[in-house]
Coordinates of C-alpha atoms in Angstrom, one line a residue:
X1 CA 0.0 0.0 0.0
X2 CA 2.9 2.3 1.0
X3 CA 4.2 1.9 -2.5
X4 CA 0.9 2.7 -4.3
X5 CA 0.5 6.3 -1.8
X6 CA 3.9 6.7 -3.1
X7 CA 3.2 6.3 -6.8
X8 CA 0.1 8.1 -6.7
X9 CA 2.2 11.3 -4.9
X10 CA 4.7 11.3 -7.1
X11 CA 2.3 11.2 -10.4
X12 CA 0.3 13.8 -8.7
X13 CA 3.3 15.9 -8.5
X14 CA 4.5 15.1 -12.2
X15 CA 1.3 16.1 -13.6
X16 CA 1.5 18.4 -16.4
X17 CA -1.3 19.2 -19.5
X18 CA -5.3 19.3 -19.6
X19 CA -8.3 17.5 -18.3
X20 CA -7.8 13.4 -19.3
X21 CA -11.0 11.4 -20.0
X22 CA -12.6 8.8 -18.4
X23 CA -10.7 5.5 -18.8
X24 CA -11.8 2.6 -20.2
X25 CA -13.8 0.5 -17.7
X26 CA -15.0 -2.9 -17.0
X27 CA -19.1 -3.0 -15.7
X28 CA -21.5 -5.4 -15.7
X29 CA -24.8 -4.8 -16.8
X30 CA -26.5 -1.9 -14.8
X31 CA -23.5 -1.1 -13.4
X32 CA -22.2 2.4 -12.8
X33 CA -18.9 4.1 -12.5
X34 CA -18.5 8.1 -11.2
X35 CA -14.7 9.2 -11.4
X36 CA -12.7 12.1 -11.8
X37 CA -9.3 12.7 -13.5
X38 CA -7.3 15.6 -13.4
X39 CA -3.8 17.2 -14.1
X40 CA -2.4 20.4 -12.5
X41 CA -4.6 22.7 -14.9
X42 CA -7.8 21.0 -15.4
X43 CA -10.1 18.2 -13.8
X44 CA -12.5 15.6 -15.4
X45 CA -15.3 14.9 -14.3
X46 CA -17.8 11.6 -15.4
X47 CA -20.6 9.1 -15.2
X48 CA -21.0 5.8 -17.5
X49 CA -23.6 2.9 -17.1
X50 CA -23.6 -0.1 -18.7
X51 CA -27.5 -0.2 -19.7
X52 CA -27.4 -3.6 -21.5
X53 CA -24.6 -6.8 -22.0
X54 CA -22.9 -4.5 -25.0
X55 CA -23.7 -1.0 -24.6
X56 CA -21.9 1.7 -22.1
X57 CA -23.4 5.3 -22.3
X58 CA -21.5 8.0 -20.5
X59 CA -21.4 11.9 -19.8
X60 CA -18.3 13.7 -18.9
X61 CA -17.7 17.4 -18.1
X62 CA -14.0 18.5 -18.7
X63 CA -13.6 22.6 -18.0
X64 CA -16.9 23.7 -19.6
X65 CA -16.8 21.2 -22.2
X66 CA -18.9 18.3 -22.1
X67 CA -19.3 14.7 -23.8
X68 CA -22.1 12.3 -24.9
X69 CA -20.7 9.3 -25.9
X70 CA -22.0 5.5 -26.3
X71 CA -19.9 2.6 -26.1
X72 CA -20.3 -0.6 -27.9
X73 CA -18.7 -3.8 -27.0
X74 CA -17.6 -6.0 -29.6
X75 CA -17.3 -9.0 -26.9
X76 CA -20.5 -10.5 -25.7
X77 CA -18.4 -12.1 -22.7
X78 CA -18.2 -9.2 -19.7
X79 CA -15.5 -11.7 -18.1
X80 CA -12.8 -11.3 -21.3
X81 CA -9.5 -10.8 -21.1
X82 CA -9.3 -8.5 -24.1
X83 CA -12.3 -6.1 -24.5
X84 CA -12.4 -4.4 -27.9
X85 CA -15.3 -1.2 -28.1
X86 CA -16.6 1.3 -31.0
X87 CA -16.7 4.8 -29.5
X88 CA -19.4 7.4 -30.9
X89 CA -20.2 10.5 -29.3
X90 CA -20.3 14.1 -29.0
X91 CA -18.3 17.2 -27.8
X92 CA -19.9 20.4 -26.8
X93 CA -17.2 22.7 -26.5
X94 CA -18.5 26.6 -25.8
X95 CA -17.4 27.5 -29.5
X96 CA -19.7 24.9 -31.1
X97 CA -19.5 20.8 -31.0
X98 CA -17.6 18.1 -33.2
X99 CA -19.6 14.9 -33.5
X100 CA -16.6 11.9 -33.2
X101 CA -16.0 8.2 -33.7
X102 CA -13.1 6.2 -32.1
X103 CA -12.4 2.7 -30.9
X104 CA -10.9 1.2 -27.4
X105 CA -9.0 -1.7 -26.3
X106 CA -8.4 -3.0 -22.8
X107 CA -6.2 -5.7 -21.7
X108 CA -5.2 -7.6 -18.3
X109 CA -1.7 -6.6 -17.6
X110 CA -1.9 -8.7 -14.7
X111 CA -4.5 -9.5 -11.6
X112 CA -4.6 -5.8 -10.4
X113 CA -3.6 -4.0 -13.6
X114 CA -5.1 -3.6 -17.1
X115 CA -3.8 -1.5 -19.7
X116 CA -6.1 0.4 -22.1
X117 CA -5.5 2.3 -25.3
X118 CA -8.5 4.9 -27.2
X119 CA -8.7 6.4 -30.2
X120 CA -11.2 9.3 -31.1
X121 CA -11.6 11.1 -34.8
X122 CA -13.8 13.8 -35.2
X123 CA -14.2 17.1 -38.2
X124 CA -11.7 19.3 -35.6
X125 CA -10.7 16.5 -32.7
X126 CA -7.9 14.4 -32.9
X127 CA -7.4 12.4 -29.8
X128 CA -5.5 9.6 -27.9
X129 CA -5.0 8.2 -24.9
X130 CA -2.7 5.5 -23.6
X131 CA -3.2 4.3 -20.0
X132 CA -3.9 2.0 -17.2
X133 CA -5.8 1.1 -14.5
X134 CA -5.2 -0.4 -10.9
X135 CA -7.9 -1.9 -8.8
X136 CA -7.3 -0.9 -5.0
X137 CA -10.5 -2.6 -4.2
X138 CA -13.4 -4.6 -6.2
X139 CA -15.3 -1.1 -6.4
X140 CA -12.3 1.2 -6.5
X141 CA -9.9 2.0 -9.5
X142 CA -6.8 4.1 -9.7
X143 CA -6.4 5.6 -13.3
X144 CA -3.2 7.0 -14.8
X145 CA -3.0 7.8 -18.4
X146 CA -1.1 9.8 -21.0
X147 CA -3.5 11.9 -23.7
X148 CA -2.7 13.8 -26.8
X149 CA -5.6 16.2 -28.0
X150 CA -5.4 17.8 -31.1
X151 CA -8.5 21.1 -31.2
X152 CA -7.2 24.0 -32.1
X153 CA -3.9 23.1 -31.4
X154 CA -2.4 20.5 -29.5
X155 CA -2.4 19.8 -26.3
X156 CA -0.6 16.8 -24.1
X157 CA -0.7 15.6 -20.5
X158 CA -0.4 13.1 -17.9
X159 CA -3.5 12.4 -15.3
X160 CA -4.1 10.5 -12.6
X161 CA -7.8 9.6 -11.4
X162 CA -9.7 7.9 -9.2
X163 CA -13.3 5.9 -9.9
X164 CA -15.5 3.8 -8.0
X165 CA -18.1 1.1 -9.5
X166 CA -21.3 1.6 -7.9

């Protein structure tokens, strides 16, 4: 545990760039997970239910901006090792919104850790994230990611979050 306060301290400190999305996460059906992420100039906030075996909807507010996104699971199985997902959603940005399309993988790195990878393409949003996840708990996840978002120029960051499975 002392090792995981550390790590989380010393990300926390290394943070640097904007708000960081909601990772990729693993629910059964009507399950929830709330979360934040953040970096040392923004925070991320967000909210995602699984409302059947293959379909995740989610909201997330990031500094006045705020997504509506769905995601589709291309594995029936909620128990698989490797869960590939479509991504479609929506940005609302205060200057207008970019309708966007993206896929997701996740993968067991080992019994606590999965790694995840997301791509997002929209008219004026480039995105991607590389990341992972650590369970502290069965309900609790640590989150620590890398993201790269191209809107209006290009912004890059490391974030560390926190989410709980309700």
């Amino acid at each position: 545990m002392k090792k995981v306060m550390l790590l989380l301290a010393l990300l926390l400190l290394l943070t640097v760039g904007n708000a960081l999305a909601a990772p990729i996460n693993t629910l059964e059906k009507q399950q929830m997970t709330v979360g934040i992420v953040g970096g040392n100039v923004t925070n991320a906030y967000y909210l995602e239910d699984k409302v059947t075996n293959n379909l995740s909807i989610g909201i997330q507010y990031i500094d006045g901006d705020v997504d509506c996104y769905g995601q589709i699971d291309f594995s029936d199985n909620v128990n698989s090792e490797t869960i590939p997902k479509l991504i479609i959603g929506n940005r609302d940005y205060s200057s207008g919104s970019t309708t966007y399309i993206g896929a997701a993988v996740r993968a067991p790195i080992n019994e606590d850790f999965a790694g995840y990878a997301i791509a997002l393409f929209g008219k004026s949003l480039q995105e991607l994230q590389l990341g992972f996840t650590s369970e502290l708990n069965d309900s609790v996840f640590m989150n620590v990611n890398y993201r790269i978002v191209e809107h209006h120029g290009t912004s890059k960051g490391i974030g560390l979050g926190i989410g709980c499975r309700l």
